[in-house]
């Protein structure tokens, strides 16, 4: 080792490359004097070249691996002149994910890095200035044509102005501004002054806000309050205080393209703050700009989906994560991670407070709150005059449904229509019918690439696979027996829409699901139509459940929820409860109390009884007890190794070898399950299987995880096989 070190290049850079290999790669940077960690660098790789991120200088301490033989080390080709240099805190976050989730570091880095282009438009400055007392006193002394004098007079007139407004006054304003700043004649005006005067807080809100503001450094809190209880109001107050003291806030939400209301509300509250939005549906240019603004410290508030958790914020003051229970925070393809858990880690690393908000907290977070690891802040009633909706169950064994609707449901809709009130019908299935089949011979239209039925879409007479996107025309006759009377079984949004049109021909009806929404503007327009009362009946999926406020909706009807009661995943009930509580929360937010009607063949089911009583705690405690008994999360911890290949046997063989490797490690306290094919075996022409490992002790599980994954990389891979490790999987 010592003799090699002597002839190794003196500047040896370790680079993260987007390759499924859990290691950094060594490159000689002697020819690149400006190269430094955090930069985007171009390097030779195999017979081609790659972009990667310079991670750190290689020193004997930083890397246990032996260096490559000096004659095999290649040189860095160059440094990207426009990409921002990523700070050490960003690299620490990536390293945490690579280690905790056991994902290849280069792939994590590639996912967490900003888009590889320069911010296209120069960042509009959001600095604001105001004149100081000395500045105002000195104004008359300045020569009449002085630019500084002109700026000071303008500032005196308007109180404070943005840099852009001041620059518009003179081409020499930028220089003058710096001069006035240096002289102490002007100062930065902080952007925290809220526009609309906020509501006076309720006692619960004040107590929560006080608790949140009393902490110093890292502290995690669970803000637990029913929909409409004023959680957002608490976030806004917290943000107001943070930006007033010159800090940046990170506000994370599960889905942003679908919740323009929150963005509008933040923007309206802080018209002078620099607000940037970041989500995956933005153009790379727009995202790069938001990133630059965040990293340069210009942005006061960064509002974004899970990928925003990676944006560097040098003045970070707090993190707010809304709807913390939402599965969208979990990335289930590519690099598997939970943005919620990463945000917690980041808050701790950067020593700032974090708030997780929800009406139906995940059992994981709830357990932390019960254990005292998170402060548990509760908002117990709806804000203002609004009341919780009245939840009623319709027993479909007594009140038989026709085309999916029971007589009491139809009557309730009729009465709303008569009163000019709005109704939302919730059905969590898009399309017309989930199965198209032949009543004569039993043939059903299946996807040739997946083990799943094709969904009938009546609007354009197509069959679509909701798993791989395959589609085709509806056959005129049964391909098995030639029967021409094919039928759609089951019910989706389109079919319910058709039924309602038949029942209430005069009602103005709107269907909202992934198929009906055409882009963000269209979506916004639809929401506006509902809010303006231009629609009487809305049929929608859970797209509508997320964080919208429709004061005119006084009835929410739930159709076809029973299927989820018996889903195989152990989190199915937790999700259903959260979802129904969310949709129910859409009812009666205005001045009129709302009703929620749930059709079910099991009105005695504890989940429905808890919903009826608005008893999240009771429901959650029972679920927690059951999980404790079974050793399931959050009372146990899981890993899932999945494999897919063109044929099932290849996937099974790999997982069997992996299972033997796990057993051979002889780690105690872990339960290694059998290898099983996935419930939906085939997806997009690949056959899939899985292996679950469970433990009641996280340290035991981690003792297995690292050496096991190291061994997995050494296993010989059959052609076409891919595998993934999923730590704390969202679904097993
Ligand atoms: P959540 O985020 O818990 O769903 P919001 O903060 O959106 O709740 O509040 C729900 C509604 O109540 C909003 O229209 C909000 O403006 C209003 N609101 C919030 N706090 C108060 C308050 N203290 N007094 C009156 N109205 C309030
Ligand atoms: Zn047939
Ligand atoms: Zn398919």
mmCIF file of C-alpha atoms and ligand atoms in Angstrom, residues 446-454 464-471 680 682-685, ligand 3:
data_model
loop_
_atom_site.group_PDB
_atom_site.id
_atom_site.type_symbol
_atom_site.label_atom_id
_atom_site.label_comp_id
_atom_site.label_asym_id
_atom_site.label_seq_id
_atom_site.Cartn_x
_atom_site.Cartn_y
_atom_site.Cartn_z
ATOM 1 C CA UNK A 446 -56.319 -9.424 -20.291
ATOM 2 C CA UNK A 447 -53.119 -7.510 -20.902
ATOM 3 C CA UNK A 448 -50.642 -9.546 -22.910
ATOM 4 C CA UNK A 449 -47.755 -7.912 -21.032
ATOM 5 C CA UNK A 450 -49.141 -8.053 -17.479
ATOM 6 C CA UNK A 451 -51.059 -10.472 -15.297
ATOM 7 C CA UNK A 452 -53.967 -8.046 -15.126
ATOM 8 C CA UNK A 453 -57.276 -7.371 -16.804
ATOM 9 C CA UNK A 454 -57.641 -4.572 -19.297
ATOM 10 C CA UNK A 464 -56.311 -0.006 -21.451
ATOM 11 C CA UNK A 465 -53.893 -1.615 -19.056
ATOM 12 C CA UNK A 466 -53.560 0.546 -15.955
ATOM 13 C CA UNK A 467 -50.226 -1.076 -15.143
ATOM 14 C CA UNK A 468 -48.168 -0.819 -18.324
ATOM 15 C CA UNK A 469 -50.213 1.581 -20.432
ATOM 16 C CA UNK A 470 -50.847 -0.926 -23.260
ATOM 17 C CA UNK A 471 -54.064 -0.266 -25.136
ATOM 18 C CA UNK A 680 -49.210 -9.425 -9.827
ATOM 19 C CA UNK A 682 -46.211 -10.182 -14.767
ATOM 20 C CA UNK A 683 -45.837 -6.523 -15.420
ATOM 21 C CA UNK A 684 -44.781 -5.002 -18.741
ATOM 22 C CA UNK A 685 -43.468 -8.359 -19.902
HETATM 23 ZN ZN1 LIG B 3 -50.136 -4.262 -19.008
#
